[in-house]
Coordinates of C-alpha atoms in Angstrom, one line a residue:
X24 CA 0.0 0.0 0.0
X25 CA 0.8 3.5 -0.4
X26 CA 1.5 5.5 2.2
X27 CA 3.0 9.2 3.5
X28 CA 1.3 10.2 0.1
X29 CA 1.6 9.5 -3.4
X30 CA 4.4 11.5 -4.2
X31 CA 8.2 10.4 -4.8
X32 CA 8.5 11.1 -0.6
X33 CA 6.0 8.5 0.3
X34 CA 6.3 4.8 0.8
X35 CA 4.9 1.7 -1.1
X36 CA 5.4 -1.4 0.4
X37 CA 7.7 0.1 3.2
X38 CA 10.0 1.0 0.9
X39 CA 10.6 5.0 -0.6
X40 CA 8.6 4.9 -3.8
X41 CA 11.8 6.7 -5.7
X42 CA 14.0 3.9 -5.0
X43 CA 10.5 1.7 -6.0
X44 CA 10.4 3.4 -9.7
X45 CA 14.3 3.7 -10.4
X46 CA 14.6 0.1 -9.2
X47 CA 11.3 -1.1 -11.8
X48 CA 12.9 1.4 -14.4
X49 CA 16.7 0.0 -14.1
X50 CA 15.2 -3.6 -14.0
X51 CA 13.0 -3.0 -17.0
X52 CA 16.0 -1.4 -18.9
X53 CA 18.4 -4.7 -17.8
X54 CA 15.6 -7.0 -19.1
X55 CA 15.2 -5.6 -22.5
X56 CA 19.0 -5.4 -22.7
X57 CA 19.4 -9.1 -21.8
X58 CA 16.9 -10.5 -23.8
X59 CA 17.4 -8.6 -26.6
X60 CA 21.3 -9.6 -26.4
X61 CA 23.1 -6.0 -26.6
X62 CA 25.3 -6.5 -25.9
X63 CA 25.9 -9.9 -26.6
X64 CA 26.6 -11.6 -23.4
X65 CA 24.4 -14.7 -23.2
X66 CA 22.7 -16.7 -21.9
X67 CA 19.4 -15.7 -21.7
X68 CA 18.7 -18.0 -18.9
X69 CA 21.2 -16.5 -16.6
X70 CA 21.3 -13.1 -17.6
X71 CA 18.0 -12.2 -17.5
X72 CA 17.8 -13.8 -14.0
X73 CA 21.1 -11.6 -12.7
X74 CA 19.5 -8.3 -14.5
X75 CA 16.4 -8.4 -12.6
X76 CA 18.2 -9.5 -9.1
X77 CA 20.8 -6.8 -9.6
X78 CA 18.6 -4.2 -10.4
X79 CA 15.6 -5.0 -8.7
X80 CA 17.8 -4.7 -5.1
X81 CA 18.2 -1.5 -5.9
X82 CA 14.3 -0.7 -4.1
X83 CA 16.5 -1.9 -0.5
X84 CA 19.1 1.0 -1.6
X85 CA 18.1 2.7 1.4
X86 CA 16.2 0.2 3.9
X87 CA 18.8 -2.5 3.7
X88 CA 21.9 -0.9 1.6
X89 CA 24.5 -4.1 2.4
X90 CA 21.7 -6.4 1.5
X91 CA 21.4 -4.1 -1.6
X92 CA 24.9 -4.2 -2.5
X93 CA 25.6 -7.4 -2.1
X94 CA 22.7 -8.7 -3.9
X95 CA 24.1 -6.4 -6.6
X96 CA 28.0 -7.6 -6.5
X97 CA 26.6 -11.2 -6.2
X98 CA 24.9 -11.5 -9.0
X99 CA 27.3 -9.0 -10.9
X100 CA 30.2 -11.6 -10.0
X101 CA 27.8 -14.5 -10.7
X102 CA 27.2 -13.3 -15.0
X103 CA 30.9 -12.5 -14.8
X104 CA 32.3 -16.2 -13.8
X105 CA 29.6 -18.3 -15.6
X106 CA 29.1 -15.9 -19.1
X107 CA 30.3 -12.7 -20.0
X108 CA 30.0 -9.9 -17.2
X109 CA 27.3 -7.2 -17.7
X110 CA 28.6 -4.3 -19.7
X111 CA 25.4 -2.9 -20.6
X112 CA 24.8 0.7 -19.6
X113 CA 22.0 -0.1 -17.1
X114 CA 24.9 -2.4 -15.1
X115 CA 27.2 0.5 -15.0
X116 CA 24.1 2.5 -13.9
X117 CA 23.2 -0.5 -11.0
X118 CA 26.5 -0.4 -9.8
X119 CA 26.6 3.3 -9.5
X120 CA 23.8 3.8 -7.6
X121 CA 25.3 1.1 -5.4
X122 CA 28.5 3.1 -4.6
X123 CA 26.3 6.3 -4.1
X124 CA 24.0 4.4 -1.9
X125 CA 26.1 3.0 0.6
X126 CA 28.2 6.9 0.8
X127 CA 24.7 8.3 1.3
X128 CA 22.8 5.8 3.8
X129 CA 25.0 4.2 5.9
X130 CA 27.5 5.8 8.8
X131 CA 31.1 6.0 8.4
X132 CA 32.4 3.0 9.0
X133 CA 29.9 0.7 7.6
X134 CA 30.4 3.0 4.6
X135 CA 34.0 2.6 4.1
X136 CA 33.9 -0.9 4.5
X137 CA 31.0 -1.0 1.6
X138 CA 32.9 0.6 -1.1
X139 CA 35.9 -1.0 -0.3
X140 CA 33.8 -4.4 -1.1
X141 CA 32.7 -2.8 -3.9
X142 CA 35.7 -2.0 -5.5
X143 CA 37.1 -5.4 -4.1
X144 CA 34.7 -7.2 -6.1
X145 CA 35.2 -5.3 -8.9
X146 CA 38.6 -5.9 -9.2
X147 CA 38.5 -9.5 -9.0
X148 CA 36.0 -9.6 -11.6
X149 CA 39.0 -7.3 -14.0
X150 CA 41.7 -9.8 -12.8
X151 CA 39.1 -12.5 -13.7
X152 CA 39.0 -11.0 -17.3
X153 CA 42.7 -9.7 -17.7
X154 CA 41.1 -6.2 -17.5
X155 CA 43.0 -3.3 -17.0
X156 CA 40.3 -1.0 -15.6
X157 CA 41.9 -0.7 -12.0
X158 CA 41.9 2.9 -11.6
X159 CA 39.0 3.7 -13.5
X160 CA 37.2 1.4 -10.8
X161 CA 38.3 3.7 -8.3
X162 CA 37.8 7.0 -9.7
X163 CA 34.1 6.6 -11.4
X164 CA 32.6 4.4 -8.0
X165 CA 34.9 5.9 -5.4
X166 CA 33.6 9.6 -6.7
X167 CA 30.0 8.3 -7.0
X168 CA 30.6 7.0 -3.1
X169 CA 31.6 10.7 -2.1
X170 CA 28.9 12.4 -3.6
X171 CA 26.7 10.3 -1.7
X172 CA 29.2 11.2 1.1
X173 CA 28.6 14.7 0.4
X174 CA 25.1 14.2 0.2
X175 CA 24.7 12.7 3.5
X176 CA 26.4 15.6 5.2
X177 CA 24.6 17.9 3.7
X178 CA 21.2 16.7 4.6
X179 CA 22.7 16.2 8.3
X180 CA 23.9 19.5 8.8
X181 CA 20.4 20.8 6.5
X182 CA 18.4 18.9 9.5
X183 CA 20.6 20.2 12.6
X184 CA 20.5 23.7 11.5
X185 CA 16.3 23.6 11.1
X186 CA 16.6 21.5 14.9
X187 CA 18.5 24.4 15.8
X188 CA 16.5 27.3 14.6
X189 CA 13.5 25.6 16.2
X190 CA 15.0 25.6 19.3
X191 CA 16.1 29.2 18.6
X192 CA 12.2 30.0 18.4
X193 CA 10.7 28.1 21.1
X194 CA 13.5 29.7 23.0
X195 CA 12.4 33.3 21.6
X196 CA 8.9 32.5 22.7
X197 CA 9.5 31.3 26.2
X198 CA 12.0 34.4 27.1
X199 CA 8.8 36.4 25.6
X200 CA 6.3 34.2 28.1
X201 CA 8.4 34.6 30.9
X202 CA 8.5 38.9 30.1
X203 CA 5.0 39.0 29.9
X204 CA 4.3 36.6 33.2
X205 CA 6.6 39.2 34.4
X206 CA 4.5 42.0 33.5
X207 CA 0.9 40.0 34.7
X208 CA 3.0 39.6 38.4
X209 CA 3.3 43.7 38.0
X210 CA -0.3 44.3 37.0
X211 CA -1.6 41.7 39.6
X212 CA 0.0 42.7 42.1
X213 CA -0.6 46.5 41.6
X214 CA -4.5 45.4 41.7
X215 CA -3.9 44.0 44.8
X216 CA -2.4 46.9 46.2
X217 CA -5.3 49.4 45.5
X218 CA -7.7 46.4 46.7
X219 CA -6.0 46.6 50.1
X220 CA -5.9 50.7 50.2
X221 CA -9.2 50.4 49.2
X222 CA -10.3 48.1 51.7
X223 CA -8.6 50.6 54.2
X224 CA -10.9 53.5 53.2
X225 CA -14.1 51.5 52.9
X226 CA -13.1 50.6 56.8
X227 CA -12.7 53.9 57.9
X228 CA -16.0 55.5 55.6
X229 CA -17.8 53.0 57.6
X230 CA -16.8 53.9 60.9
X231 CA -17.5 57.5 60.2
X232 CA -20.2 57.9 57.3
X233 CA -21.2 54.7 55.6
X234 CA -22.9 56.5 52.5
X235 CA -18.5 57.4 51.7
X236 CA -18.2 53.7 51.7
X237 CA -19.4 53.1 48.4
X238 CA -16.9 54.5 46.3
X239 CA -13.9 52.4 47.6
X240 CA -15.7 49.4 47.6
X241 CA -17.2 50.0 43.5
X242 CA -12.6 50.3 43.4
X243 CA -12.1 47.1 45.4
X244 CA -15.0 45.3 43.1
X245 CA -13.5 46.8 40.0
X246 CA -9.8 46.2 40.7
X247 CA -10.6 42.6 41.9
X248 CA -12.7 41.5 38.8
X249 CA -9.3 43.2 37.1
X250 CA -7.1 40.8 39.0
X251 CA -8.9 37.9 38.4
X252 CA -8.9 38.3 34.5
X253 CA -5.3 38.9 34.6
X254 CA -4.6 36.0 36.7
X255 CA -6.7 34.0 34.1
X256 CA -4.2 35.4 31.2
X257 CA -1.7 33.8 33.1
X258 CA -3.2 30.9 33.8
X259 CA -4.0 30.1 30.3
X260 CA -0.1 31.2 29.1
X261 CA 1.3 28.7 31.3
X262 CA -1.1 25.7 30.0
X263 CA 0.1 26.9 26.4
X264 CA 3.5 26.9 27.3
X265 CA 2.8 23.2 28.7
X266 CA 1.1 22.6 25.2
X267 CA 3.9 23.5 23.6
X268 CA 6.1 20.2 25.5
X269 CA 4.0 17.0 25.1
X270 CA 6.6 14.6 25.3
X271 CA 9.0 14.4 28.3
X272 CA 12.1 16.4 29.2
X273 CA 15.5 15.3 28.0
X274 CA 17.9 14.2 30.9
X275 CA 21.1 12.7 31.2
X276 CA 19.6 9.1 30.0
X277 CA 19.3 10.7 26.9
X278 CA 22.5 11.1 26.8
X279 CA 23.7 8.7 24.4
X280 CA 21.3 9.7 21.7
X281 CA 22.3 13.6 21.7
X282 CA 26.3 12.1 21.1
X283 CA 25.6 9.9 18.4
X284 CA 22.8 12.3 16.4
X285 CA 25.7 14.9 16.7
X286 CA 28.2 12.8 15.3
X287 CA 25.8 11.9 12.3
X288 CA 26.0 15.6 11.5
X289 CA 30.0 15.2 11.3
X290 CA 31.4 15.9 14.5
X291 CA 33.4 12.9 15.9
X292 CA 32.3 12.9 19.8
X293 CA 33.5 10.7 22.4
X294 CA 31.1 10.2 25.7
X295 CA 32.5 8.8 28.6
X296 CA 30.9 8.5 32.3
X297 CA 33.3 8.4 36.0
X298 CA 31.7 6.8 38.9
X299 CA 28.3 5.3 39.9
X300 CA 25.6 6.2 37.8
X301 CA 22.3 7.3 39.5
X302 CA 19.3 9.2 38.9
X303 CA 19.4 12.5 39.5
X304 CA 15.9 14.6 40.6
X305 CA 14.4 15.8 37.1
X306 CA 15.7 19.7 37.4
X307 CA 19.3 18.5 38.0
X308 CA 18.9 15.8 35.1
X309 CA 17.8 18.6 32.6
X310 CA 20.4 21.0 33.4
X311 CA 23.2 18.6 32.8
X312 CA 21.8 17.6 29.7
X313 CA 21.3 21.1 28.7
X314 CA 25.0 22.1 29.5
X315 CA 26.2 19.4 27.3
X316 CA 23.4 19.6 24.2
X317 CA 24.9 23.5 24.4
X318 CA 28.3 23.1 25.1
X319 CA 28.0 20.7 21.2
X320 CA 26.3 23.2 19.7
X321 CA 28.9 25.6 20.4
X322 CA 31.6 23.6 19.0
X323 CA 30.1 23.0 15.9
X324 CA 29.3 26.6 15.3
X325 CA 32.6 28.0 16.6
X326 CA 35.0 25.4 15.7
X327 CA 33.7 23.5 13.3
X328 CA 34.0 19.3 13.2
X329 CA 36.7 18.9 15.5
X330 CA 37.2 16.1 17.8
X331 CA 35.3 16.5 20.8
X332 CA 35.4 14.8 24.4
X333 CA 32.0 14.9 26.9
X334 CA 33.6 13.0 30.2
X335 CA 30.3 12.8 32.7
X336 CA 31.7 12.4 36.7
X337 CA 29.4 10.7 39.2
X338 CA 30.6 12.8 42.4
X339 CA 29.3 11.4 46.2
X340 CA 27.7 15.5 46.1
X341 CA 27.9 16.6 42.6
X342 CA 27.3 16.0 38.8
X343 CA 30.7 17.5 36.9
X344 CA 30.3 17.7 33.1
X345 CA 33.3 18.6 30.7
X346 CA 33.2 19.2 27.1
X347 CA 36.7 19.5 25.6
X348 CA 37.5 20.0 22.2
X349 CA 40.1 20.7 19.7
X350 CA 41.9 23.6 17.7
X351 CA 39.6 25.0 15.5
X352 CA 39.4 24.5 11.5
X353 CA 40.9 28.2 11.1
X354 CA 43.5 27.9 14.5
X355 CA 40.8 30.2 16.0
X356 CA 39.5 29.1 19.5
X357 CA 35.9 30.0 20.5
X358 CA 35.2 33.7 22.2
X359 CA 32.3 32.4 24.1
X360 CA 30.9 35.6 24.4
X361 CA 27.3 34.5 22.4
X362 CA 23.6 34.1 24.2
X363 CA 25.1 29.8 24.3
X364 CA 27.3 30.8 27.1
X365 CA 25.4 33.1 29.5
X366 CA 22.5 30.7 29.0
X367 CA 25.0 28.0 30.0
X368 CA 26.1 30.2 33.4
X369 CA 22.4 31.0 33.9
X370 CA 21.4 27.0 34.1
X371 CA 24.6 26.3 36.3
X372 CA 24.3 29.4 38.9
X373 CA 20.5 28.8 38.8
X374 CA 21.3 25.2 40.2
X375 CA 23.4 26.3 42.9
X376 CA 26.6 25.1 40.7
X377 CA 29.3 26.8 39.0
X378 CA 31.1 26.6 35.4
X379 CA 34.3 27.5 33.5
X380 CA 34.7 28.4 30.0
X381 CA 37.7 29.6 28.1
X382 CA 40.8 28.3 25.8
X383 CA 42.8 25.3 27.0
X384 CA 46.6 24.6 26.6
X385 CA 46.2 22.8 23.3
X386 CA 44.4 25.7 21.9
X387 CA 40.9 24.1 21.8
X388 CA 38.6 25.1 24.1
X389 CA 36.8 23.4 27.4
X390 CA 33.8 23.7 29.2
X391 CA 33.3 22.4 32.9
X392 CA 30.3 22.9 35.1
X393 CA 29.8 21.2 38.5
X394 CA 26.2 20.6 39.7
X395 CA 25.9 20.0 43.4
X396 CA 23.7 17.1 43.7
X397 CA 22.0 17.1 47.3
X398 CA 20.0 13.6 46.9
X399 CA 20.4 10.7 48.4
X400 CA 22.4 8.1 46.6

């Protein structure tokens, strides 16, 4: 079934209708080409079979790329060792989309180690027919591997920088909440002022002409009504702002996830954790994973994709969290004198703890906050 919409973004079968239609166009193409014999490569009854495996595999290009591939180099190596390997444009075409596929969908290691099998099989398949094409095996499918590379990066650091303008704006709109909750205190409270003056005057008209007392009290009705439609106002922004969080906040647990979606976007982090690992009350838990989620965010945007270090200590009394990184692409080390770093002092001084920020001896830069930590262990 079809589903996430007809377009080339939706699914059919759980698998990306794109890679669906250039799988069924590629197999079409390798079918015609096979039976009709051009190029002359014979026989029918085993190329036909390797043209629609081969290009038919390409529809898992994305769900299952090794599968893919090695459906593709299997029955590639098959045609070559019992007939004449496929030299027809639509293999060339397979086989490319192979090389781009595995830059584009898998991480980096998994990557590497699927165009080098790639290329591997390829070559055995030129020593197989005293080719020569060694080089040109390398060049056309090791450039069609880093565009996928390219590709992959791209879309990574596409995603992260919409993540991060997101944040940017629900950031924007909470300071702006928090300014006008501010601002309801003020009016609130100034209602509640004149309430109590003008409870003080009512008193006193009574005790001395009662027919004075209604003036104050029409203030005290009027300012009270006031008060309680402000207070409603606030009421209601705080449910929105609730609204706007329906699924739970990030803590240290999370931990491992924030490290590895940052290295997809091409920053090579290394998480480590010192002592014994507990659970921390919630406020405590989202200010450590804030101070690390930041301190990331900064290195990517000051530094670039440098190797980074979080190291997580378990103290008896205290959470310490440092974030250490490298020289800069450019030599330059980070200023730390953007909104990332006062918000970062702000979190640790509002938790009673206290943070450093600033250059290190090997020119990179490091980040270390300690949160005292007041529960029982």
């Amino acid at each position: 079934m079809l589903s996430r919409g007809a377009g080339l973004r939706g699914e059919w079968l759980g698998l990306p209708v794109a890679d669906v239609l250039l799988a069924a166009a590629l197999t079409l193409l390798g079918t015609a080409s096979a039976l009709t014999g051009h190029p002359d490569e014979g026989p029918a009854i085993l190329t036909v079979p390797c043209a629609l495996v081969m290009a038919g595999a390409l529809a898992w290009r994305r769900r299952a790329p090794f599968v893919s591939l090695a459906v593709v180099l299997a029955g590639d190596l098959l045609q070559a060792y019992l007939a004449i390997p496929p030299g027809a444009i639509w293999s060339l075409a397979v086989l490319l989309v192979s090389a781009y596929s595995v830059g584009l969908a898998l991480e980096e290691v998994r990557s590497v180690i699927g165009i080098t099998v790639l290329v591997a099989a390829l070559w055995v398949q030129e020593f197989h027919e005293h080719g020569q094409d060694y080089l040109f095996d390398v060049l056309v499918f090791g450039g069609a591997w880093l565009v996928g590379r390219a590709v992959r990066q791209w879309t990574q650091r596409a995603t992260l920088a919409e993540e991060s303008s997101e944040a940017s704006t629900r950031a924007a709109v909470a300071s702006e909440r928090l300014t006008i909750a501010r601002e309801l205190h003020d009016v609130v409270a100034h209602h509640i002022s004149v309430i109590a003056i003008q409870a003080n005057a009512a008193e006193a008209a009574l005790l001395r002409d009662p027919t004075l007392a209604g003036a104050p009290i029409r203030q005290i009705k009027t300012s009270a009504t006031q008060s309680l439609e402000e207070m409603r106002r606030l009421l209601q922004l705080l449910r929105d702002d609730d609204q706007d969080r329906p699924r739970p906040l990030p803590g240290l647990d999370q931990l491992e996830d924030l490290v590895s979606t940052t290295a997809l976007a091409g920053l090579p982090v290394t998480l480590s954790r010192r002592g014994f690992r507990r659970a921390l009350p919630s406020s405590l838990d989202l200010a450590a994973y804030r101070i690390v989620q930041e301190s990331l965010t900064n290195v990517l945007r000051h530094a670039g994709l440098v190797p980074t270090t979080v190291e997580l200590v378990y103290e008896p009394d205290e959470i310490a969290i440092h974030v250490r990184n490298d020289r800069g692409l450019l030599g330059q080390a980070r200023t730390g004198t953007g909104h990332g770093l006062i918000g970062l002092r702000e979190r640790t001084l509002l938790m009673g703890g206290r943070l450093t920020a600033g250059p290190d001896s090997n020119g990179g830069y490091a980040v270390s906050a300690h949160l005292p930590d007041a529960s029982p262990p």
